[in-house]
């Protein structure tokens, strides 16, 4: 058998939910979803180096608030892959974070997806793409999408994916809050707000699918929808002001991404993006502002990235 590489680097994208339509709670405690994911150019880089044990070190945005023990999602991904494929090896993981932690952009899921692909390449497990996807969905609802990338429709608890017919490239301005929001907490608040209401089967509005096919950002901007937004705003009222800044300063549309608290604004062009970045920063309602484009590819092996 030929020896594998000693080090593999994988880059995986964060996501924005262009639509997040939430249905009833299932028997397993998850909510039925119909969602449109778009992978955006805010990347997590995971470098996997052959080692005896599984360890992780993290640098970049919010690094100090992420656990580095066995609960870390990347550590769990490496351990799960080794267990399922019978690999008797460890790995040293280095994560360069760019997506906000607990920000509703699936940064942790991107770390897990990147780790699965990096360790699979490092250890040469011979697992099929379907096998990797299966492990990804065990790790979390958003992990399969970080492997796939692009623009995709997600059903089930978000893990069943169909690539969407989508044209065009979109420019996003991302308003990142100082603190994060816990996903279970936001879903809990959503349930509380929905008490006593009948919840129909979730369905992405036709207008959204048409907007994606047309590639017209103006139409897409009007179609953005997130059923979790009222719950996120209830838990973090400053999000309402942040959303207002977008409407006032010419965003084509804006919404809380996933369970929040990151707010994603779709803008027409570079100039509009710069204007909105300035307005958001001046508003004092956000921790930081950054920009991204989408769609981008899912997790892929890249040349090793230099770090420390
Ligand atoms: O799958 P993931 O680990 O990302 O989910 C985190 C939490 O978000 C779940 O434990 C659950 O509380 C909530 N969730 C949900 N329905 C979904 C996805 C997530 O209730 N479809």
Short mmCIF file of C-alpha atoms and ligand atoms in Angstrom, two decimals:
data_model
loop_
_atom_site.label_atom_id
_atom_site.label_comp_id
_atom_site.label_asym_id
_atom_site.label_seq_id
_atom_site.Cartn_x
_atom_site.Cartn_y
_atom_site.Cartn_z
CA UNK A 1 0.00 0.00 0.00
CA UNK A 2 1.31 3.47 -0.89
CA UNK A 3 1.78 5.91 1.95
CA UNK A 4 -0.65 8.85 2.16
CA UNK A 5 0.33 12.51 2.57
CA UNK A 6 1.48 13.70 6.03
CA UNK A 7 -0.59 16.85 5.84
CA UNK A 8 -3.83 17.83 4.11
CA UNK A 9 -5.55 21.22 4.09
CA UNK A 10 -9.25 21.58 3.33
CA UNK A 11 -11.21 24.79 2.88
CA UNK A 12 -14.96 24.78 3.62
CA UNK A 13 -17.48 27.62 3.30
CA UNK A 14 -19.92 29.19 5.74
CA UNK A 15 -23.54 29.49 4.61
CA UNK A 16 -26.45 31.88 4.54
CA UNK A 17 -30.02 30.57 4.54
CA UNK A 18 -31.78 32.49 1.77
CA UNK A 19 -34.99 30.84 2.94
CA UNK A 20 -35.57 29.02 6.21
CA UNK A 21 -39.10 27.70 6.49
CA UNK A 22 -39.76 25.83 9.71
CA UNK A 23 -42.46 23.22 10.29
CA UNK A 24 -43.49 21.04 13.19
CA UNK A 25 -41.26 19.36 15.77
CA UNK A 26 -40.54 15.74 14.81
CA UNK A 27 -40.39 12.74 17.13
CA UNK A 28 -36.58 13.08 17.31
CA UNK A 29 -36.90 16.66 18.60
CA UNK A 30 -35.70 18.31 15.37
CA UNK A 31 -37.92 20.60 13.29
CA UNK A 32 -38.99 19.79 9.77
CA UNK A 33 -37.38 22.33 7.47
CA UNK A 34 -37.50 23.57 3.92
CA UNK A 35 -34.46 25.72 3.37
CA UNK A 36 -32.34 27.26 0.65
CA UNK A 37 -28.66 27.31 1.56
CA UNK A 38 -26.05 29.39 -0.20
CA UNK A 39 -22.34 28.79 0.46
CA UNK A 40 -20.46 32.08 0.78
CA UNK A 41 -16.83 33.15 0.62
CA UNK A 42 -16.21 33.17 4.35
CA UNK A 43 -13.95 30.16 4.65
CA UNK A 44 -12.77 27.87 7.40
CA UNK A 45 -9.36 26.26 6.71
CA UNK A 46 -8.64 22.98 8.43
CA UNK A 47 -5.13 21.53 8.24
CA UNK A 48 -4.85 17.88 9.28
CA UNK A 49 -1.41 16.52 10.17
CA UNK A 50 -0.69 12.86 10.92
CA UNK A 51 -0.35 12.28 14.70
CA UNK A 52 -0.95 9.64 17.37
CA UNK A 53 -3.94 11.27 19.12
CA UNK A 54 -6.78 13.48 17.92
CA UNK A 55 -6.15 17.11 18.97
CA UNK A 56 -7.25 20.53 17.74
CA UNK A 57 -5.89 24.05 17.86
CA UNK A 58 -7.92 27.03 16.72
CA UNK A 59 -6.99 30.51 15.57
CA UNK A 60 -8.94 33.43 14.11
CA UNK A 61 -12.40 34.87 14.69
CA UNK A 62 -13.82 33.87 18.10
CA UNK A 63 -11.17 31.16 18.52
CA UNK A 64 -11.01 31.44 22.30
CA UNK A 65 -14.71 30.70 22.74
CA UNK A 66 -14.55 27.35 20.95
CA UNK A 67 -13.84 24.26 23.07
CA UNK A 68 -10.79 22.19 22.11
CA UNK A 69 -11.77 19.03 23.97
CA UNK A 70 -13.69 15.97 22.75
CA UNK A 71 -16.87 18.09 22.36
CA UNK A 72 -15.30 20.11 19.54
CA UNK A 73 -17.22 19.27 16.35
CA UNK A 74 -14.03 18.81 14.30
CA UNK A 75 -12.61 16.41 16.92
CA UNK A 76 -15.91 14.53 16.86
CA UNK A 77 -15.74 14.37 13.05
CA UNK A 78 -12.21 12.90 13.06
CA UNK A 79 -13.06 10.42 15.82
CA UNK A 80 -16.28 9.31 14.09
CA UNK A 81 -14.48 8.79 10.76
CA UNK A 82 -11.70 6.74 12.43
CA UNK A 83 -14.23 4.60 14.32
CA UNK A 84 -16.45 3.90 11.31
CA UNK A 85 -13.61 3.09 8.92
CA UNK A 86 -11.51 1.16 11.45
CA UNK A 87 -8.56 3.55 11.12
CA UNK A 88 -6.10 3.27 13.99
CA UNK A 89 -4.49 6.70 13.71
CA UNK A 90 -4.75 10.17 15.18
CA UNK A 91 -4.58 13.63 13.68
CA UNK A 92 -3.52 17.10 14.71
CA UNK A 93 -6.13 19.56 13.47
CA UNK A 94 -5.44 23.24 12.99
CA UNK A 95 -8.49 25.41 12.30
CA UNK A 96 -8.30 28.91 10.89
CA UNK A 97 -11.72 30.41 11.64
CA UNK A 98 -13.31 33.21 9.66
CA UNK A 99 -17.03 32.54 10.23
CA UNK A 100 -18.55 33.95 13.43
CA UNK A 101 -18.89 31.45 16.30
CA UNK A 102 -22.57 30.69 17.14
CA UNK A 103 -23.42 33.14 14.38
CA UNK A 104 -26.01 31.23 12.34
CA UNK A 105 -23.54 30.72 9.47
CA UNK A 106 -22.60 27.10 10.23
CA UNK A 107 -18.92 27.81 10.87
CA UNK A 108 -18.64 24.82 13.22
CA UNK A 109 -20.37 22.64 10.63
CA UNK A 110 -17.85 23.83 8.02
CA UNK A 111 -15.04 22.80 10.42
CA UNK A 112 -16.60 19.34 10.73
CA UNK A 113 -17.08 18.96 6.96
CA UNK A 114 -13.51 20.10 6.27
CA UNK A 115 -12.17 17.71 8.91
CA UNK A 116 -14.06 14.75 7.42
CA UNK A 117 -12.61 15.42 3.97
CA UNK A 118 -9.09 16.21 5.29
CA UNK A 119 -8.90 13.07 7.45
CA UNK A 120 -10.44 10.93 4.71
CA UNK A 121 -7.69 12.13 2.36
CA UNK A 122 -4.95 11.81 5.01
CA UNK A 123 -5.96 8.32 6.10
CA UNK A 124 -7.05 7.10 2.64
CA UNK A 125 -10.10 5.40 4.11
CA UNK A 126 -11.62 4.65 0.71
CA UNK A 127 -15.01 5.86 1.93
CA UNK A 128 -17.41 6.87 -0.87
CA UNK A 129 -18.85 10.39 -1.17
CA UNK A 130 -22.17 8.98 0.04
CA UNK A 131 -20.36 7.48 3.05
CA UNK A 132 -18.86 10.87 3.92
CA UNK A 133 -22.25 12.54 3.49
CA UNK A 134 -23.80 9.98 5.85
CA UNK A 135 -21.25 10.74 8.57
CA UNK A 136 -21.72 14.46 7.94
CA UNK A 137 -25.45 14.26 8.67
CA UNK A 138 -24.78 12.34 11.89
CA UNK A 139 -22.57 15.23 13.04
CA UNK A 140 -25.13 17.99 12.43
CA UNK A 141 -27.95 19.18 10.19
CA UNK A 142 -25.75 21.73 8.35
CA UNK A 143 -22.61 19.61 7.90
CA UNK A 144 -23.69 17.91 4.62
CA UNK A 145 -24.25 21.31 3.00
CA UNK A 146 -20.72 22.46 3.89
CA UNK A 147 -19.46 19.42 1.94
CA UNK A 148 -21.71 20.16 -1.05
CA UNK A 149 -21.58 23.97 -1.34
CA UNK A 150 -23.20 26.04 -4.09
CA UNK A 151 -26.89 26.82 -3.67
CA UNK A 152 -29.11 23.96 -2.55
CA UNK A 153 -32.54 23.13 -1.26
CA UNK A 154 -32.47 21.41 2.12
CA UNK A 155 -35.33 19.32 3.51
CA UNK A 156 -35.77 16.90 6.41
CA UNK A 157 -33.92 18.54 9.28
CA UNK A 158 -31.85 20.38 6.66
CA UNK A 159 -29.54 17.51 5.77
CA UNK A 160 -31.33 16.19 2.67
CA UNK A 161 -29.96 18.27 -0.17
CA UNK A 162 -30.83 18.95 -3.79
CA UNK A 163 -28.67 21.40 -5.75
CA UNK A 164 -30.84 24.37 -6.78
CA UNK A 165 -31.06 25.77 -10.28
CA UNK A 166 -29.42 29.10 -9.57
CA UNK A 167 -27.88 31.76 -11.77
CA UNK A 168 -25.62 34.65 -10.93
CA UNK A 169 -23.22 35.70 -8.23
CA UNK A 170 -24.51 37.60 -5.23
CA UNK A 171 -22.80 40.14 -3.02
CA UNK A 172 -23.49 40.03 0.70
CA UNK A 173 -22.76 42.37 3.58
CA UNK A 174 -22.68 40.53 6.90
CA UNK A 175 -23.42 42.26 10.18
CA UNK A 176 -21.83 40.20 12.92
CA UNK A 177 -22.98 40.60 16.52
CA UNK A 178 -20.62 40.73 19.50
CA UNK A 179 -22.34 37.76 21.15
CA UNK A 180 -23.68 34.54 19.64
CA UNK A 181 -27.09 32.87 19.90
CA UNK A 182 -27.60 29.22 20.83
CA UNK A 183 -29.43 27.35 18.05
CA UNK A 184 -31.56 25.18 20.41
CA UNK A 185 -32.46 28.31 22.34
CA UNK A 186 -33.70 30.08 19.18
CA UNK A 187 -35.73 27.04 18.10
CA UNK A 188 -37.19 26.92 21.63
CA UNK A 189 -38.21 30.57 21.38
CA UNK A 190 -39.70 29.89 17.94
CA UNK A 191 -41.83 27.08 19.46
CA UNK A 192 -42.94 29.39 22.25
CA UNK A 193 -44.01 32.10 19.76
CA UNK A 194 -45.86 29.49 17.69
CA UNK A 195 -47.77 27.98 20.62
CA UNK A 196 -51.35 27.12 19.64
CA UNK A 197 -50.77 27.67 15.91
CA UNK A 198 -51.18 24.96 13.29
CA UNK A 199 -47.90 24.49 11.45
CA UNK A 200 -48.28 23.53 7.80
CA UNK A 201 -45.60 21.49 6.05
CA UNK A 202 -42.69 23.86 5.39
CA UNK A 203 -42.27 24.93 1.78
CA UNK A 204 -39.84 27.33 0.13
CA UNK A 205 -41.93 30.04 -1.64
CA UNK A 206 -42.04 29.68 -5.44
CA UNK A 207 -40.91 33.31 -5.72
CA UNK A 208 -37.56 32.35 -4.17
CA UNK A 209 -36.95 29.48 -6.62
CA UNK A 210 -37.94 31.75 -9.53
CA UNK A 211 -35.63 34.48 -8.28
CA UNK A 212 -32.73 32.02 -8.16
CA UNK A 213 -33.45 30.79 -11.68
CA UNK A 214 -33.62 34.36 -13.00
CA UNK A 215 -30.39 35.40 -11.25
CA UNK A 216 -31.93 38.82 -10.55
CA UNK A 217 -30.66 40.07 -7.17
CA UNK A 218 -33.50 42.58 -6.86
CA UNK A 219 -36.12 39.82 -7.04
CA UNK A 220 -34.06 37.59 -4.75
CA UNK A 221 -33.72 40.42 -2.24
CA UNK A 222 -37.50 40.67 -1.98
CA UNK A 223 -37.89 36.89 -1.51
CA UNK A 224 -35.52 36.35 1.43
CA UNK A 225 -37.40 34.71 4.31
CA UNK A 226 -36.49 33.27 7.70
CA UNK A 227 -39.17 31.90 10.03
CA UNK A 228 -36.66 31.97 12.91
CA UNK A 229 -36.11 35.71 12.58
CA UNK A 230 -38.83 36.84 15.05
CA UNK A 231 -37.43 34.41 17.64
CA UNK A 232 -33.85 35.62 17.13
CA UNK A 233 -35.02 39.27 17.35
CA UNK A 234 -36.94 38.49 20.53
CA UNK A 235 -33.77 37.10 22.11
CA UNK A 236 -31.55 39.88 20.72
CA UNK A 237 -33.67 43.02 20.17
CA UNK A 238 -30.77 45.00 18.65
CA UNK A 239 -31.19 42.82 15.51
CA UNK A 240 -34.29 44.85 14.63
CA UNK A 241 -32.21 48.04 14.48
CA UNK A 242 -29.54 46.29 12.45
CA UNK A 243 -32.16 45.12 9.94
CA UNK A 244 -33.53 48.69 9.77
CA UNK A 245 -30.09 50.06 8.83
CA UNK A 246 -30.12 47.75 5.79
CA UNK A 247 -33.56 48.95 4.63
CA UNK A 248 -32.53 52.55 5.10
CA UNK A 249 -29.22 52.28 3.27
CA UNK A 250 -30.39 50.56 0.11
CA UNK A 251 -29.92 46.83 0.71
CA UNK A 252 -31.93 44.78 -1.80
CA UNK A 253 -32.98 42.59 1.12
CA UNK A 254 -31.80 41.51 4.52
CA UNK A 255 -32.45 38.73 6.98
CA UNK A 256 -31.11 36.98 10.03
CA UNK A 257 -29.04 34.03 8.81
CA UNK A 258 -30.20 30.68 10.21
CA UNK A 259 -30.67 30.93 13.97
CA UNK A 260 -28.67 34.19 13.99
CA UNK A 261 -27.49 36.55 15.16
CA UNK A 262 -25.58 37.34 11.95
CA UNK A 263 -27.66 39.53 9.64
CA UNK A 264 -27.03 39.07 5.91
CA UNK A 265 -27.80 41.90 3.47
CA UNK A 266 -27.95 41.40 -0.27
CA UNK A 267 -26.54 44.39 -2.14
CA UNK A 268 -26.50 45.40 -5.80
CA UNK A 269 -22.82 46.22 -6.28
CA UNK A 270 -19.53 47.18 -4.72
CA UNK A 271 -20.55 50.78 -4.08
CA UNK A 272 -23.76 49.75 -2.31
CA UNK A 273 -21.76 47.29 -0.21
CA UNK A 274 -19.30 49.98 0.89
CA UNK A 275 -22.11 52.43 1.77
CA UNK A 276 -23.89 49.81 3.85
CA UNK A 277 -20.68 48.72 5.62
CA UNK A 278 -20.06 52.33 6.68
CA UNK A 279 -23.68 52.81 7.83
CA UNK A 280 -23.70 49.58 9.85
CA UNK A 281 -20.41 50.41 11.53
CA UNK A 282 -21.62 53.93 12.37
CA UNK A 283 -24.93 52.60 13.74
CA UNK A 284 -23.16 51.02 16.69
CA UNK A 285 -25.61 48.08 16.63
CA UNK A 286 -23.12 45.49 15.35
CA UNK A 287 -19.83 44.02 16.53
CA UNK A 288 -18.20 43.92 13.10
CA UNK A 289 -19.06 44.03 9.43
CA UNK A 290 -17.65 41.91 6.64
CA UNK A 291 -18.41 41.06 3.03
CA UNK A 292 -18.80 37.83 1.11
CA UNK A 293 -19.93 36.56 -2.28
CA UNK A 294 -21.91 33.47 -3.09
CA UNK A 295 -22.35 30.85 -4.24
CA UNK A 296 -18.95 29.19 -3.76
CA UNK A 297 -17.85 25.56 -3.82
CA UNK A 298 -18.18 23.13 -0.91
CA UNK A 299 -15.30 21.62 1.08
CA UNK A 300 -12.25 20.96 -1.09
CA UNK A 301 -8.59 20.09 -0.68
CA UNK A 302 -6.33 23.13 -1.14
CA UNK A 303 -2.61 23.83 -0.93
CA UNK A 304 -1.48 23.91 2.72
CA UNK A 305 -2.09 27.32 4.26
CA UNK A 306 0.82 28.79 6.23
CA UNK A 307 0.07 29.32 9.92
CA UNK A 308 2.11 30.05 12.98
O1 LIG B 1 -28.17 19.53 13.86
P1 LIG B 1 -27.57 20.57 14.75
O2 LIG B 1 -26.61 19.97 15.76
O3 LIG B 1 -26.94 21.70 14.01
O4 LIG B 1 -28.76 21.19 15.57
C1 LIG B 1 -28.56 21.98 16.70
C2 LIG B 1 -29.90 22.15 17.43
O5 LIG B 1 -30.76 22.96 16.64
C3 LIG B 1 -30.67 20.87 17.64
O6 LIG B 1 -30.26 20.24 18.83
C4 LIG B 1 -32.10 21.38 17.73
O7 LIG B 1 -32.36 21.95 18.99
C5 LIG B 1 -32.10 22.52 16.74
N1 LIG B 1 -32.57 22.10 15.38
C6 LIG B 1 -33.91 21.80 15.22
N2 LIG B 1 -34.35 21.42 13.98
C7 LIG B 1 -33.51 21.35 12.93
C8 LIG B 1 -32.14 21.65 13.09
C9 LIG B 1 -31.70 22.05 14.35
O8 LIG B 1 -34.71 21.87 16.16
N3 LIG B 1 -33.98 20.98 11.74
#
